[in-house]
Each structure stands twice: as structure tokens, then as C-alpha cells.
Amino acid sequence: MNDSTYNGESNKEFISENPGRDCQKVGTAKFLGQDPMKVHAPVWTVIGNQGDSQCYIGVTDKVATVQEAMSKRILQDNLNVRLIAPNFAGGVSDGQLNGTSQMRFSLIGREVTHDAACLHLSGSEAKGIIAVVACDKPPVGTLAALLEHNEPAIIMSDGSIRPGRDPQTEERIDLVSCFQVAGDADGEKKARYAMNACPGCGSCGGMFTYNTMQSFFGALGMEPLHMVAPASQDPRRIQQFPDELVEYLLVMTEKNIRPRDIVTRASLRNAINVAIAMGGSTNVVLHAPEIARAAGLDFWNEVITQQEFNELSRTTPVLINARPFGAYSMVDIEAKGGLPVIVKELLQAGLLDGSCITCTGETLQEQINRLNPSAPDGDVIHSVAKPFKPTGGLRMLSGNLAPEGGAVIKVAGVEGGMKDGIFTGKAQVFNSEAAVLEALTHTPEIFQDKDMVVIRYAGPQGAPGMPEMLDPTSRITTLCRQKNITIALMTDARFSGGSVGLVIGHVTPEAYLGGPIALVENGDTITVDLNTDSIDCTELHDIDTKTKRFNQWQQAVKENGGIHPHAAKVENRLLKRMRATARTALQGAGI
């Protein structure tokens, strides 16, 4: 890098060609304790995610500490950099909204965060960025904005919340535990869980979507590996990591390493492999295409095909014993060495490309060599030779219900009901999440073994906003465990990383667009076959039946002014925007 960029000598004489533009820059510099003579220097900034729950509470202090570390380094080394005030982009809390109509805003929060971060970075012409991210959708929107802006940038997760404890049984509990007791008749137990499940602050602590995506970011190279797993309240996030982040940003700037140099076909494949090996959330196949798009790549055509994805899932074992399909939380994984242990294990097995450059200025292999993580402990983190589960956690399905593929199942979360990799059930159709929750609450006896619950008109355009189904999946899981039966679920919406059971999401084309899921009727036979990675409705194999049902669907749309009567009406500005412009789930469901 040109020395004049950082050498303060270039600013010995201050010249203002436009005082109107410069006076606020000078005022801001003085207020922040920076040199006002450097107001024409390249801009550095700290950005953070904010929202309405404890997921985001720790972000403000971390942003302030990173800002302080950046300020001190600029003054200490007399860097020719103009530091500006931190900026925040907001999201909503999935946990508080699951099962409500407000959950439609969750995925939209990814897009709004993207917009806000883009506005700040481009409007301020930022040349160096450190982002502190929390929850699960805002971090993806933040990374997408960083990739499109493509100036040196680095991410640090705010960190996970620690598990709570039931004061009566001493059992570890968390947010997903609470959703799973929602149908319990014991009101005192439900109150105990609500009062004790989420102590402190931080994002969801299991291998749910937040930790899936933070692990993805680390393996991708955009977040230092050792900063992923520590809890939000781990003192290193305030006392140690901020100075390290500034050092890494300096290295990136000096070497001219930009986000699109880091996020490549090879690093995206690394990140997907890590997500599979950690039994990650189905949301990763929604967010990965959006991240790839922001990096200028077509995920399913240029990075990995659905068939290759499934082959990876068949050959990559699950290495961690983690919630929701196992026993432990991310803080337990950190206690055993964290993400570096897992990445090292996969590198040694030849399952990752160690030559990919990362935000530390090192290759992935070099970063692991420096961190020198321990071997897997065999309980929380397992080895490739002796994995927790022999095959990976996710699988993409195609068939007459998903003719382009794209339907996704978390195999690691399946608790039973399949024989020789096949499930066959009878459809029980609901045209909204609210309808199935009503039935689960008031008439749970209608659900029988081998039912396939269908929730539709809940996709990116149908809901709109593609809400996740943690509330119904949790209630169904509890019902299945109580009765020792299997109830499957398929939907054109998506799932929380906390969902378990035989659940298939992202079914596309969605019902709102007249996809095959809109044509399924009560009593139809639905087959899920993991041997062929397929999902099919027997009745829709008959062309006459399919044509008749589609014609009836089209007629209902025509008679209802162009929108099917089962699709919710929307007046809200953001919901209207999502309905009008949302891409398919296979394309990331962005706008």
C-alpha cells in the first residue's frame, strides 16, 4: 500500500475547497478526539446490528470498544485515516415473534439491514470496516453489504447466550426448550422455563441459525475462527478481540485484501462443508445463495450443484453433539477449543481447501497452524474417524412437489419415522401457520401417526416474508415424543435452526405462485425418499388430476382479483415490497 495513505505528514497543511462539506467532518473529528486535519483521509468505520431483544444487547458495548481500539491505533501510529461515528442497522428477534404474524418481518430484516449498511458504507465511502453482528438475519445482510461495497472489512460475532437452568430440576434449558413445552398442561413448568431459559445476553446458543451462520462466516474467511464460539459475555470480546480486529484490518488494508478476494467459490464450499459437519440450520441454504450473489457468484451453478451438495452431505459426518439434535451448546464447544478444532479436523481429513485467504491476512491453513487447536475431545466435538453422526445434516430434495429442487430437510434433526430412508404419509393441509397452531392448541387429537402436515401460502411472496416455523415444529415434536408417533411437516416457508423432526422446508415454486404444493389435498399420499433425495405427491403423478387442480387454482385466483384467496392481504410497506420483488427460496429469497 502507498505509504501516504497512512503517513500523517501528508496532512500538515489543511486546505478546504468546500467549507460547507468540511465543517461537519471537522466537528465530528474533534468530538471523537481525532485529528481534524485528516478530514480528507480515507474513512474507517465500525458498524453493528441492533434490535429489540437480548440477542443484540451486547453489541453496543462491543462496538464502542472496537471504536476505541480503532481510535487509539489511528492516533498511536498517526494513521492517515478519518474515523467516523459508529452506525447501526436493525433487525427483529425471531424468538419473540415465532408463531405470530410479525414473524414475517424476520427475513425482511436481513434485507433492511443490507439496505442500511449499504447506505452508510457507500454514503460515507468507507475504506475500512469492522462489523459486530448479532442474531441471524442481520449478519447476513451486513456481509452482503460488505461484499457489494468491497473495501477491506472484517466481522466479529457478538457471541452466544449461555444456557439457562430449570431451578427445580437443574436441567439445562434454552429458547427451543421453551417452545417445546408450549403445549404442556403444566402451567407452572411453562412459567419456570420462560423465567429461566435465557439468562444474560447473546444470540441463541445451540447449533441454530445464528451459530450456523457465524461458523459459516469463520470458515468462509470473513471472521477470525477463534472469535466465533466464545459467549457474548466472554471478557475477551471486550478486552482482547478489539485490538486484534484493528490489527487484522490494517493487514487487510496493507495487502489490499477485500471481501470478494475472500469469498470465492472455494471458500463458499469450505463454509458449506463446515455447516454440514456441524449439523447446521436449513437456513444456510437460504443465506448462502444471497452471500454468493453479493460476491458476484451464482451459488447453485458456479459454487455447488444440488447434487454435489447432497454428495457432500452423504460423505461429511456430523462432528458435534449440539442442540437441537444433541446435548451441548456453543459455549461447551468453545470450552473444548471452539471452531478451530472442527476446521482443523476437516482440513486434516482433506475436506476443506486450506489455501483460501482469510480476513487475518493468512490462508485458512495458516490461521489454523497459528491457533494450533487441540484434538477433538470425543464428547462435545468428535473426530472424522469417530463422528457424532456418520452423515451430514442437510439434504436438498426434488420431485413433483419441488420440480426444480430446492426443498431442504435437516437429516441430523430427524428423530424417527423413516424406514430404509423412506417416509410415506397422508397429507393434512393448512393454508396458514395460524391454522395449524390453532389445531395443535385446541384439537391435537386430529394429528395421527404418519401424517404429513402441509403449511402453505407462507413462502417469500405468499406470507410474505417466508416466516420460520419454530412454534409448530416444536409443538409437533413434543406431540410425537408424547405419543411415540411420527408427524412430518412440509412447507413453502422455512424453519428455525432450532427445529427438529421430519420437516421439509423451502418447497418451491411456492403456493402463492401456483406451485405443486398449492395443489395438494387432504388425504394425498406424500413420499420423502432420502435414497433418491426426492419428495413426491402420488396423486400429482396423474396429469389429469394435476391439470384439473391447477385449473381450479387459477380460477380461484381470477375470481379473487389476481391473488389466491388463501394468501394473506398486506398493506404494510415492507410486506408489499417483499411480495412484489422477493426471489425464490432457491435464489436466497432476497429482494
Coordinates of C-alpha atoms in Angstrom, one line a residue:
M1 CA 0.0 0.0 0.0
N2 CA 1.1 3.6 -0.7
D3 CA 2.8 5.0 2.5
S4 CA 1.0 8.3 2.0
T5 CA -2.3 6.7 2.8
Y6 CA -1.2 6.2 6.4
N7 CA 1.5 8.8 6.8
G8 CA 0.2 11.8 8.8
E9 CA 2.8 14.0 7.1
S10 CA 0.5 14.4 4.1
N11 CA -1.9 16.4 6.2
K12 CA 0.4 19.0 7.7
E13 CA -1.4 21.7 5.8
F14 CA -5.2 21.8 5.9
I15 CA -6.9 23.1 2.7
S16 CA -10.7 23.3 2.4
E17 CA -12.1 23.8 -1.0
N18 CA -15.6 23.5 0.3
P19 CA -16.0 24.5 4.0
G20 CA -19.7 23.6 3.8
R21 CA -18.8 20.0 3.2
D22 CA -15.8 20.0 5.6
C23 CA -17.1 21.8 8.7
Q24 CA -19.2 18.8 9.9
K25 CA -16.2 16.5 9.3
V26 CA -14.1 18.7 11.4
G27 CA -16.7 18.9 14.1
T28 CA -17.1 15.1 14.2
A29 CA -13.3 14.6 14.3
K30 CA -13.0 16.9 17.3
F31 CA -15.9 15.3 19.1
L32 CA -14.4 11.8 18.6
G33 CA -10.9 13.0 19.7
Q34 CA -9.5 12.6 16.2
D35 CA -7.2 15.0 14.3
P36 CA -9.4 17.4 12.3
M37 CA -6.5 17.9 9.9
K38 CA -7.3 14.4 8.5
V39 CA -10.8 15.0 7.4
H40 CA -9.9 14.3 3.7
A41 CA -8.3 11.0 4.6
P42 CA -9.8 7.6 3.9
V43 CA -12.8 6.7 6.1
W44 CA -12.8 3.9 8.7
T45 CA -16.0 2.9 10.5
V46 CA -17.4 0.5 12.9
I47 CA -20.9 -0.9 12.3
G48 CA -23.2 -3.0 14.4
N49 CA -26.5 -4.9 14.4
Q50 CA -29.3 -3.7 16.8
G51 CA -32.7 -5.0 17.6
D52 CA -35.4 -5.5 20.2
S53 CA -34.1 -8.4 22.3
Q54 CA -31.2 -9.7 24.4
C55 CA -29.6 -11.1 21.2
Y56 CA -28.5 -7.5 20.4
I57 CA -27.9 -6.1 23.9
G58 CA -24.2 -6.8 24.0
V59 CA -23.5 -5.2 20.6
T60 CA -23.4 -1.6 21.8
D61 CA -20.5 -2.1 24.2
K62 CA -18.5 -4.1 21.8
V63 CA -19.0 -1.6 19.0
A64 CA -17.8 1.1 21.4
T65 CA -14.8 -0.9 22.5
V66 CA -13.8 -1.6 18.8
Q67 CA -14.3 2.1 18.0
E68 CA -12.0 3.0 20.9
A69 CA -9.4 0.4 19.8
M70 CA -9.5 1.8 16.3
S71 CA -9.2 5.4 17.5
K72 CA -6.2 4.6 19.7
R73 CA -4.5 2.8 16.8
I74 CA -5.1 5.8 14.5
L75 CA -3.6 8.2 17.0
Q76 CA -0.8 5.9 18.1
D77 CA 0.5 5.2 14.6
N78 CA -0.5 8.5 13.2
L79 CA -2.5 6.7 10.5
N80 CA -3.9 8.9 7.8
V81 CA -7.5 7.8 8.5
R82 CA -10.7 9.6 9.2
L83 CA -12.7 7.8 11.9
I84 CA -16.4 8.4 11.8
A85 CA -19.1 7.7 14.4
P86 CA -20.4 4.1 14.6
N87 CA -23.5 3.1 12.6
F88 CA -26.2 0.5 13.5
A89 CA -28.6 -1.4 11.3
G90 CA -31.6 -3.2 12.9
G91 CA -33.4 -6.4 12.9
V92 CA -36.1 -8.1 14.9
S93 CA -36.0 -11.0 17.4
D94 CA -37.1 -14.3 15.9
G95 CA -37.7 -15.9 19.3
Q96 CA -40.1 -13.3 20.4
L97 CA -42.1 -13.4 17.1
N98 CA -42.3 -17.1 16.2
G99 CA -45.9 -18.2 15.7
T100 CA -47.1 -14.6 15.2
S101 CA -47.8 -12.6 12.0
Q102 CA -44.9 -10.4 12.9
M103 CA -42.5 -13.3 12.2
R104 CA -42.9 -12.3 8.5
F105 CA -40.5 -9.4 9.2
S106 CA -37.7 -11.6 10.3
L107 CA -36.2 -12.4 6.8
I108 CA -37.1 -8.9 5.7
G109 CA -34.8 -7.7 8.5
R110 CA -31.9 -9.2 6.5
E111 CA -32.8 -7.0 3.6
V112 CA -33.4 -3.9 5.7
T113 CA -30.0 -4.4 7.4
H114 CA -28.5 -4.8 4.0
D115 CA -30.1 -1.5 2.8
A116 CA -29.0 0.4 5.9
A117 CA -25.4 -0.9 5.9
C118 CA -25.2 -0.2 2.1
L119 CA -26.4 3.4 2.7
H120 CA -23.8 4.0 5.4
L121 CA -20.8 2.4 3.7
S122 CA -21.4 3.8 0.3
G123 CA -22.7 7.2 1.5
S124 CA -19.6 7.6 3.7
E125 CA -17.2 6.0 1.1
A126 CA -15.8 3.8 3.9
K127 CA -12.4 2.3 3.2
G128 CA -12.1 0.1 6.3
I129 CA -14.9 -1.6 8.2
I130 CA -15.2 -3.7 11.3
A131 CA -18.8 -5.1 11.8
V132 CA -20.1 -6.5 15.1
V133 CA -23.1 -8.8 14.2
A134 CA -25.9 -10.5 16.2
C135 CA -28.9 -12.7 15.8
D136 CA -29.0 -14.5 12.4
K137 CA -30.6 -12.4 9.6
P138 CA -28.8 -9.0 10.2
P139 CA -25.3 -10.6 10.0
V140 CA -26.1 -12.0 6.5
G141 CA -27.5 -8.6 5.4
T142 CA -24.3 -7.0 6.8
L143 CA -22.0 -9.4 5.0
A144 CA -23.9 -8.9 1.7
A145 CA -23.4 -5.2 2.0
L146 CA -19.7 -5.6 2.8
L147 CA -19.3 -7.8 -0.3
E148 CA -21.1 -5.3 -2.6
H149 CA -19.1 -2.4 -1.1
N150 CA -15.9 -4.5 -1.4
E151 CA -13.5 -2.5 0.7
P152 CA -11.3 -4.1 3.5
A153 CA -13.7 -5.4 6.1
I154 CA -13.9 -7.9 8.9
I155 CA -16.7 -9.4 11.0
M156 CA -16.9 -10.3 14.7
S157 CA -19.9 -12.1 16.1
D158 CA -21.4 -10.6 19.3
G159 CA -21.4 -14.2 20.7
S160 CA -23.9 -16.7 22.0
I161 CA -26.1 -16.6 25.1
R162 CA -25.3 -19.1 27.8
P163 CA -27.8 -21.8 28.6
G164 CA -30.4 -21.4 31.4
R165 CA -31.3 -23.9 34.0
D166 CA -34.7 -25.1 35.3
P167 CA -34.4 -24.2 39.0
Q168 CA -36.5 -27.2 40.0
T169 CA -34.7 -30.0 38.0
E170 CA -31.3 -28.2 37.3
E171 CA -31.8 -29.3 33.7
R172 CA -30.3 -27.1 31.1
I173 CA -32.9 -25.2 29.1
D174 CA -32.9 -22.7 26.3
L175 CA -35.3 -20.9 23.9
V176 CA -36.1 -24.1 22.0
S177 CA -36.8 -25.9 25.2
C178 CA -39.5 -23.3 25.9
F179 CA -41.1 -23.7 22.5
Q180 CA -41.2 -27.5 23.1
V181 CA -43.2 -27.1 26.3
A182 CA -45.7 -24.7 24.9
G183 CA -48.3 -27.4 24.7
D184 CA -47.6 -28.8 28.2
A185 CA -50.5 -28.8 30.6
D186 CA -48.2 -27.9 33.5
G187 CA -48.6 -24.1 33.7
E188 CA -46.0 -23.8 36.5
K189 CA -43.4 -25.6 34.4
K190 CA -44.0 -23.3 31.4
A191 CA -43.6 -20.3 33.7
R192 CA -40.4 -21.7 35.1
Y193 CA -39.0 -22.2 31.6
A194 CA -40.0 -18.7 30.5
M195 CA -38.4 -17.1 33.5
N196 CA -35.1 -19.0 33.4
A197 CA -34.2 -20.2 29.9
C198 CA -32.4 -17.1 28.6
P199 CA -30.1 -15.5 31.2
G200 CA -27.7 -12.7 30.3
C201 CA -27.3 -11.6 26.7
G202 CA -26.3 -13.0 23.4
S203 CA -27.8 -14.8 20.4
C204 CA -29.3 -18.3 20.5
G205 CA -26.7 -20.7 21.9
G206 CA -27.3 -24.0 20.2
M207 CA -26.4 -25.0 16.6
F208 CA -29.3 -23.0 15.4
T209 CA -29.2 -20.5 12.6
Y210 CA -27.1 -17.9 14.4
N211 CA -24.2 -20.2 15.2
T212 CA -24.6 -22.0 11.8
M213 CA -24.0 -18.7 10.0
Q214 CA -21.2 -17.5 12.4
S215 CA -19.4 -20.8 11.8
F216 CA -20.1 -20.3 8.1
F217 CA -18.5 -16.8 8.2
G218 CA -15.5 -18.2 10.0
A219 CA -14.9 -21.0 7.6
L220 CA -15.6 -18.5 4.7
G221 CA -12.7 -16.4 6.0
M222 CA -14.7 -13.2 6.9
E223 CA -14.5 -13.8 10.7
P224 CA -11.4 -14.9 12.7
L225 CA -12.0 -18.5 13.6
H226 CA -11.3 -18.1 17.3
M227 CA -13.9 -15.3 17.7
V228 CA -16.9 -17.4 16.6
A229 CA -17.7 -19.6 19.6
P230 CA -17.0 -17.5 22.8
A231 CA -20.1 -16.4 24.6
S232 CA -21.3 -12.8 24.3
Q233 CA -20.3 -12.1 27.8
D234 CA -16.8 -13.7 27.4
P235 CA -14.4 -10.9 28.6
R236 CA -12.2 -11.4 25.6
R237 CA -14.8 -9.8 23.4
I238 CA -14.1 -6.6 25.2
Q239 CA -10.5 -6.9 26.4
Q240 CA -8.7 -8.8 23.7
F241 CA -10.5 -9.1 20.4
P242 CA -11.0 -5.4 19.5
D243 CA -7.2 -4.7 19.3
E244 CA -6.8 -7.9 17.2
L245 CA -9.6 -6.8 14.8
V246 CA -7.9 -3.5 14.2
E247 CA -4.6 -5.3 13.6
Y248 CA -6.3 -7.6 11.1
L249 CA -7.9 -4.6 9.3
L250 CA -4.5 -3.0 9.0
V251 CA -3.1 -6.2 7.4
M252 CA -6.1 -6.4 5.0
T253 CA -5.6 -2.8 4.0
E254 CA -1.9 -3.0 3.6
K255 CA -2.2 -6.2 1.5
N256 CA -5.3 -4.8 -0.3
I257 CA -7.4 -7.9 0.7
R258 CA -11.1 -7.2 0.0
P259 CA -14.2 -9.2 0.8
R260 CA -14.5 -10.5 -2.8
D261 CA -10.9 -11.8 -2.6
I262 CA -12.0 -13.9 0.5
V263 CA -15.5 -15.0 -0.6
T264 CA -14.8 -17.2 -3.6
R265 CA -16.1 -20.5 -5.0
A266 CA -13.6 -22.4 -2.9
S267 CA -14.2 -20.6 0.4
L268 CA -18.0 -20.9 -0.1
R269 CA -17.6 -24.7 -0.5
N270 CA -15.5 -24.7 2.7
A271 CA -18.2 -22.8 4.5
I272 CA -21.0 -25.2 3.3
N273 CA -18.9 -28.2 4.3
V274 CA -18.4 -26.8 7.8
A275 CA -22.2 -26.1 8.1
I276 CA -22.9 -29.7 7.1
A277 CA -20.3 -31.1 9.5
M278 CA -21.9 -29.1 12.3
G279 CA -25.5 -30.3 11.6
G280 CA -26.3 -26.7 10.8
S281 CA -29.6 -24.9 10.1
T282 CA -31.6 -25.3 6.9
N283 CA -31.4 -21.5 6.7
V284 CA -27.8 -21.9 5.4
V285 CA -29.2 -22.9 2.0
L286 CA -31.3 -19.7 2.0
H287 CA -28.4 -17.4 3.1
A288 CA -25.5 -18.9 1.2
P289 CA -27.0 -18.1 -2.2
E290 CA -27.6 -14.5 -1.1
I291 CA -23.9 -14.2 0.1
A292 CA -22.7 -15.7 -3.1
R293 CA -24.9 -13.3 -5.2
A294 CA -23.4 -10.3 -3.3
A295 CA -19.9 -11.7 -4.2
G296 CA -20.9 -11.9 -7.9
L297 CA -21.4 -15.7 -7.9
D298 CA -24.4 -17.9 -8.8
F299 CA -24.4 -20.3 -5.9
W300 CA -26.1 -23.3 -7.4
N301 CA -24.5 -23.0 -10.8
E302 CA -21.0 -21.7 -10.1
V303 CA -20.3 -22.8 -6.5
I304 CA -22.0 -26.1 -6.0
T305 CA -24.9 -28.0 -7.6
Q306 CA -27.7 -29.5 -5.5
Q307 CA -26.4 -33.0 -6.4
E308 CA -22.9 -32.1 -5.2
F309 CA -24.4 -30.6 -2.1
N310 CA -26.1 -33.9 -1.4
E311 CA -23.0 -35.9 -2.0
L312 CA -21.1 -33.7 0.5
S313 CA -23.9 -34.3 3.0
R314 CA -23.6 -38.1 2.4
T315 CA -19.9 -38.2 2.9
T316 CA -19.3 -35.5 5.5
P317 CA -20.0 -36.6 9.0
V318 CA -21.6 -34.5 11.8
L319 CA -18.8 -33.8 14.3
I320 CA -20.6 -32.0 17.2
N321 CA -23.0 -33.2 19.8
A322 CA -25.0 -30.0 19.9
R323 CA -28.5 -28.7 20.4
P324 CA -31.1 -29.1 18.9
F325 CA -30.2 -32.6 17.8
G326 CA -27.6 -33.2 20.6
A327 CA -26.9 -32.2 24.2
Y328 CA -24.5 -29.2 24.1
S329 CA -24.4 -25.5 23.4
M330 CA -21.8 -23.3 21.6
V331 CA -20.2 -22.4 25.0
D332 CA -19.5 -26.1 25.5
I333 CA -17.9 -26.2 22.0
E334 CA -15.8 -23.2 22.9
A335 CA -14.7 -24.9 26.2
K336 CA -13.3 -27.7 24.1
G337 CA -11.4 -25.5 21.6
G338 CA -14.2 -24.0 19.5
L339 CA -14.5 -23.7 15.8
P340 CA -10.7 -24.1 15.1
V341 CA -10.8 -27.7 16.4
I342 CA -13.6 -28.5 13.9
V343 CA -11.9 -26.7 11.0
K344 CA -8.5 -28.4 11.8
E345 CA -10.2 -31.8 11.8
L346 CA -11.9 -31.2 8.5
L347 CA -8.6 -29.9 7.0
Q348 CA -6.7 -32.9 8.1
A349 CA -9.3 -35.1 6.5
G350 CA -8.9 -33.3 3.2
L351 CA -12.5 -32.0 3.3
L352 CA -11.5 -28.3 3.1
D353 CA -9.3 -26.1 0.9
G354 CA -6.7 -24.6 3.2
S355 CA -5.3 -22.3 0.6
C356 CA -8.2 -19.8 0.8
I357 CA -7.2 -16.3 2.0
T358 CA -8.9 -15.0 5.2
C359 CA -9.6 -11.7 7.0
T360 CA -6.5 -12.2 9.2
G361 CA -4.3 -12.0 6.1
E362 CA -3.4 -15.7 6.4
T363 CA -4.7 -18.6 4.5
L364 CA -7.2 -20.9 6.3
Q365 CA -4.4 -23.4 6.9
E366 CA -2.0 -20.7 8.1
Q367 CA -4.7 -19.4 10.5
I368 CA -5.2 -22.9 11.9
N369 CA -1.5 -23.5 12.2
R370 CA -1.1 -20.3 14.3
L371 CA -4.1 -21.1 16.5
N372 CA -2.8 -24.7 17.0
P373 CA -6.1 -26.1 18.3
S374 CA -6.4 -29.2 20.4
A375 CA -7.7 -32.5 19.1
P376 CA -11.5 -33.3 19.4
D377 CA -12.5 -34.3 23.0
G378 CA -14.7 -37.1 21.7
D379 CA -17.8 -36.0 23.6
V380 CA -18.7 -32.4 22.6
I381 CA -16.6 -32.4 19.5
H382 CA -16.0 -35.6 17.6
S383 CA -13.4 -36.7 15.1
V384 CA -14.0 -37.5 11.5
A385 CA -12.9 -41.1 12.3
K386 CA -15.4 -41.4 15.1
P387 CA -18.1 -38.8 14.3
F388 CA -21.3 -38.0 16.3
K389 CA -23.4 -38.9 13.2
P390 CA -22.0 -40.7 10.2
T391 CA -23.5 -38.4 7.6
G392 CA -24.1 -34.7 7.2
G393 CA -27.0 -32.7 8.4
L394 CA -28.7 -31.3 5.3
R395 CA -30.2 -32.6 2.1
M396 CA -31.8 -31.0 -1.0
L397 CA -34.9 -32.7 -2.3
S398 CA -36.6 -32.6 -5.7
G399 CA -39.6 -34.3 -7.2
N400 CA -43.1 -33.5 -8.4
L401 CA -43.6 -31.2 -5.4
A402 CA -40.2 -29.5 -6.0
P403 CA -39.6 -29.8 -9.7
E404 CA -36.5 -27.5 -9.6
G405 CA -35.2 -29.0 -6.4
G406 CA -34.6 -26.6 -3.5
A407 CA -36.7 -28.3 -0.9
V408 CA -34.5 -28.9 2.2
I409 CA -34.5 -31.4 5.1
K410 CA -32.2 -31.4 8.1
V411 CA -31.3 -35.1 8.3
A412 CA -29.4 -34.5 11.5
G413 CA -32.7 -33.4 13.2
V414 CA -34.8 -36.4 12.1
E415 CA -35.9 -38.3 15.2
G416 CA -37.6 -41.3 13.5
G417 CA -40.4 -42.3 11.2
M418 CA -38.3 -43.3 8.2
K419 CA -37.8 -46.9 7.2
D420 CA -34.9 -47.6 4.9
G421 CA -34.6 -43.8 4.3
I422 CA -38.3 -43.5 3.2
F423 CA -41.3 -41.8 4.8
T424 CA -44.8 -42.1 3.4
G425 CA -47.7 -40.2 4.9
K426 CA -51.1 -38.7 4.3
A427 CA -51.4 -35.0 3.7
Q428 CA -53.2 -32.8 6.3
V429 CA -53.3 -29.4 4.7
F430 CA -53.3 -26.0 6.3
N431 CA -53.3 -22.7 4.4
S432 CA -51.5 -20.7 7.1
E433 CA -49.3 -21.2 10.1
A434 CA -52.0 -19.7 12.3
A435 CA -54.4 -22.5 11.2
V436 CA -52.1 -25.3 12.2
L437 CA -51.2 -23.7 15.5
E438 CA -55.0 -23.4 16.2
A439 CA -55.4 -27.1 15.6
L440 CA -52.3 -28.1 17.7
T441 CA -53.6 -26.0 20.6
H442 CA -57.3 -26.9 20.6
T443 CA -57.6 -30.2 18.7
P444 CA -54.3 -32.0 18.9
E445 CA -56.1 -35.4 18.7
I446 CA -56.6 -34.9 14.9
F447 CA -52.9 -35.5 14.3
Q448 CA -52.1 -39.1 13.8
D449 CA -49.0 -41.3 13.1
K450 CA -47.7 -40.9 9.6
D451 CA -49.5 -37.6 8.9
M452 CA -47.7 -35.1 6.6
V453 CA -48.7 -31.7 7.8
V454 CA -48.7 -29.2 4.9
I455 CA -48.3 -25.5 5.7
R456 CA -48.6 -23.3 2.6
Y457 CA -49.1 -19.7 1.4
A458 CA -46.2 -19.0 3.8
G459 CA -43.4 -18.5 1.3
P460 CA -41.3 -15.5 0.3
Q461 CA -44.2 -13.9 -1.6
G462 CA -47.1 -15.8 -0.1
A463 CA -46.8 -14.8 3.6
P464 CA -45.0 -12.6 2.5
G465 CA -41.6 -12.8 4.2
M466 CA -41.2 -16.6 4.5
P467 CA -41.5 -16.9 8.3
E468 CA -39.8 -19.7 10.1
M469 CA -41.9 -22.4 11.7
L470 CA -40.3 -23.0 15.1
D471 CA -43.6 -22.8 17.0
P472 CA -45.5 -25.5 15.0
T473 CA -42.4 -27.8 14.6
S474 CA -41.7 -27.6 18.4
R475 CA -45.3 -28.5 19.2
I476 CA -45.3 -31.3 16.7
T477 CA -42.0 -32.6 18.1
T478 CA -43.5 -32.6 21.6
L479 CA -46.6 -34.4 20.4
C480 CA -44.6 -37.0 18.6
R481 CA -42.4 -37.7 21.7
Q482 CA -45.5 -38.0 23.9
K483 CA -47.4 -40.4 21.7
N484 CA -44.3 -42.1 20.2
I485 CA -45.5 -41.4 16.7
T486 CA -44.1 -39.6 13.6
I487 CA -45.8 -36.5 12.2
A488 CA -43.9 -35.0 9.3
L489 CA -44.2 -31.4 8.0
M490 CA -43.6 -29.7 4.7
T491 CA -43.9 -26.1 3.9
D492 CA -43.0 -23.3 1.4
A493 CA -41.8 -21.3 4.4
R494 CA -38.6 -22.0 6.3
F495 CA -37.5 -23.4 9.7
S496 CA -35.6 -22.2 12.7
G497 CA -32.3 -23.8 13.3
G498 CA -33.9 -25.0 16.5
S499 CA -36.4 -27.1 14.6
V500 CA -36.1 -30.9 14.8
G501 CA -38.2 -33.7 13.4
L502 CA -39.0 -34.9 9.9
V503 CA -39.5 -31.4 8.4
I504 CA -39.1 -30.2 4.9
G505 CA -39.0 -26.5 4.0
H506 CA -38.4 -24.1 1.1
V507 CA -40.7 -26.1 -1.1
T508 CA -40.7 -24.2 -4.4
P509 CA -42.4 -23.0 -6.5
E510 CA -44.4 -21.7 -3.6
A511 CA -48.2 -22.0 -3.3
Y512 CA -48.7 -18.2 -3.9
L513 CA -47.3 -18.8 -7.4
G514 CA -49.4 -21.9 -8.1
G515 CA -46.6 -24.4 -7.3
P516 CA -47.5 -28.1 -6.9
I517 CA -47.7 -27.6 -3.1
A518 CA -50.8 -25.5 -3.8
L519 CA -52.5 -28.5 -5.5
V520 CA -52.1 -31.0 -2.6
E521 CA -55.4 -32.0 -1.0
N522 CA -56.2 -33.7 2.4
G523 CA -55.5 -37.4 2.2
D524 CA -53.0 -37.3 -0.6
T525 CA -50.0 -39.6 -0.3
I526 CA -46.7 -37.8 0.2
T527 CA -43.4 -39.7 0.0
V528 CA -40.0 -38.5 1.1
D529 CA -37.1 -40.7 -0.1
L530 CA -33.6 -39.9 1.1
N531 CA -32.2 -42.7 -1.1
T532 CA -33.2 -40.6 -4.2
D533 CA -33.4 -37.2 -2.5
S534 CA -37.0 -36.8 -3.6
I535 CA -40.4 -35.5 -2.4
D536 CA -43.5 -36.5 -4.3
C537 CA -47.2 -36.5 -4.1
T538 CA -48.7 -39.7 -5.6
E539 CA -51.9 -38.1 -6.8
L540 CA -50.0 -35.4 -8.8
H541 CA -48.2 -38.0 -10.9
D542 CA -51.5 -38.2 -12.7
I543 CA -51.5 -35.5 -15.3
D544 CA -55.3 -35.2 -15.5
T545 CA -55.6 -34.8 -11.7
K546 CA -52.8 -32.2 -11.7
T547 CA -54.3 -30.2 -14.6
K548 CA -57.8 -30.2 -13.0
R549 CA -56.5 -29.0 -9.7
F550 CA -54.3 -26.3 -11.3
N551 CA -57.2 -25.0 -13.4
Q552 CA -59.3 -24.8 -10.2
W553 CA -56.5 -22.9 -8.5
Q554 CA -56.2 -20.5 -11.5
Q555 CA -60.0 -19.9 -11.4
A556 CA -59.9 -19.0 -7.7
V557 CA -57.1 -16.5 -8.4
K558 CA -59.1 -15.0 -11.2
E559 CA -62.2 -14.6 -9.1
N560 CA -60.2 -13.0 -6.3
G561 CA -58.6 -10.2 -8.3
G562 CA -55.3 -11.9 -9.2
I563 CA -54.3 -13.3 -5.8
H564 CA -55.4 -16.6 -4.4
P565 CA -58.0 -16.2 -1.5
H566 CA -55.8 -18.2 0.8
A567 CA -52.9 -15.7 0.5
A568 CA -53.0 -13.0 3.2
K569 CA -53.8 -9.5 2.2
V570 CA -51.0 -7.0 3.0
E571 CA -51.0 -3.2 3.5
N572 CA -47.6 -2.7 5.2
R573 CA -44.9 -1.1 3.0
L574 CA -42.2 -3.7 3.7
L575 CA -44.6 -6.6 3.2
K576 CA -45.8 -5.2 -0.1
R577 CA -42.2 -4.8 -1.2
M578 CA -41.4 -8.3 -0.3
R579 CA -44.4 -9.7 -2.1
A580 CA -43.7 -7.7 -5.2
T581 CA -39.9 -8.4 -5.5
A582 CA -38.9 -11.5 -3.5
R583 CA -36.8 -14.1 -5.2
T584 CA -37.4 -17.8 -4.7
A585 CA -36.0 -19.7 -1.7
L586 CA -33.6 -21.4 -4.1
Q587 CA -32.2 -18.0 -5.0
G588 CA -32.0 -16.8 -1.4
A589 CA -35.5 -15.2 -1.1
G590 CA -34.0 -11.7 -1.1
I591 CA -35.4 -8.6 -2.7

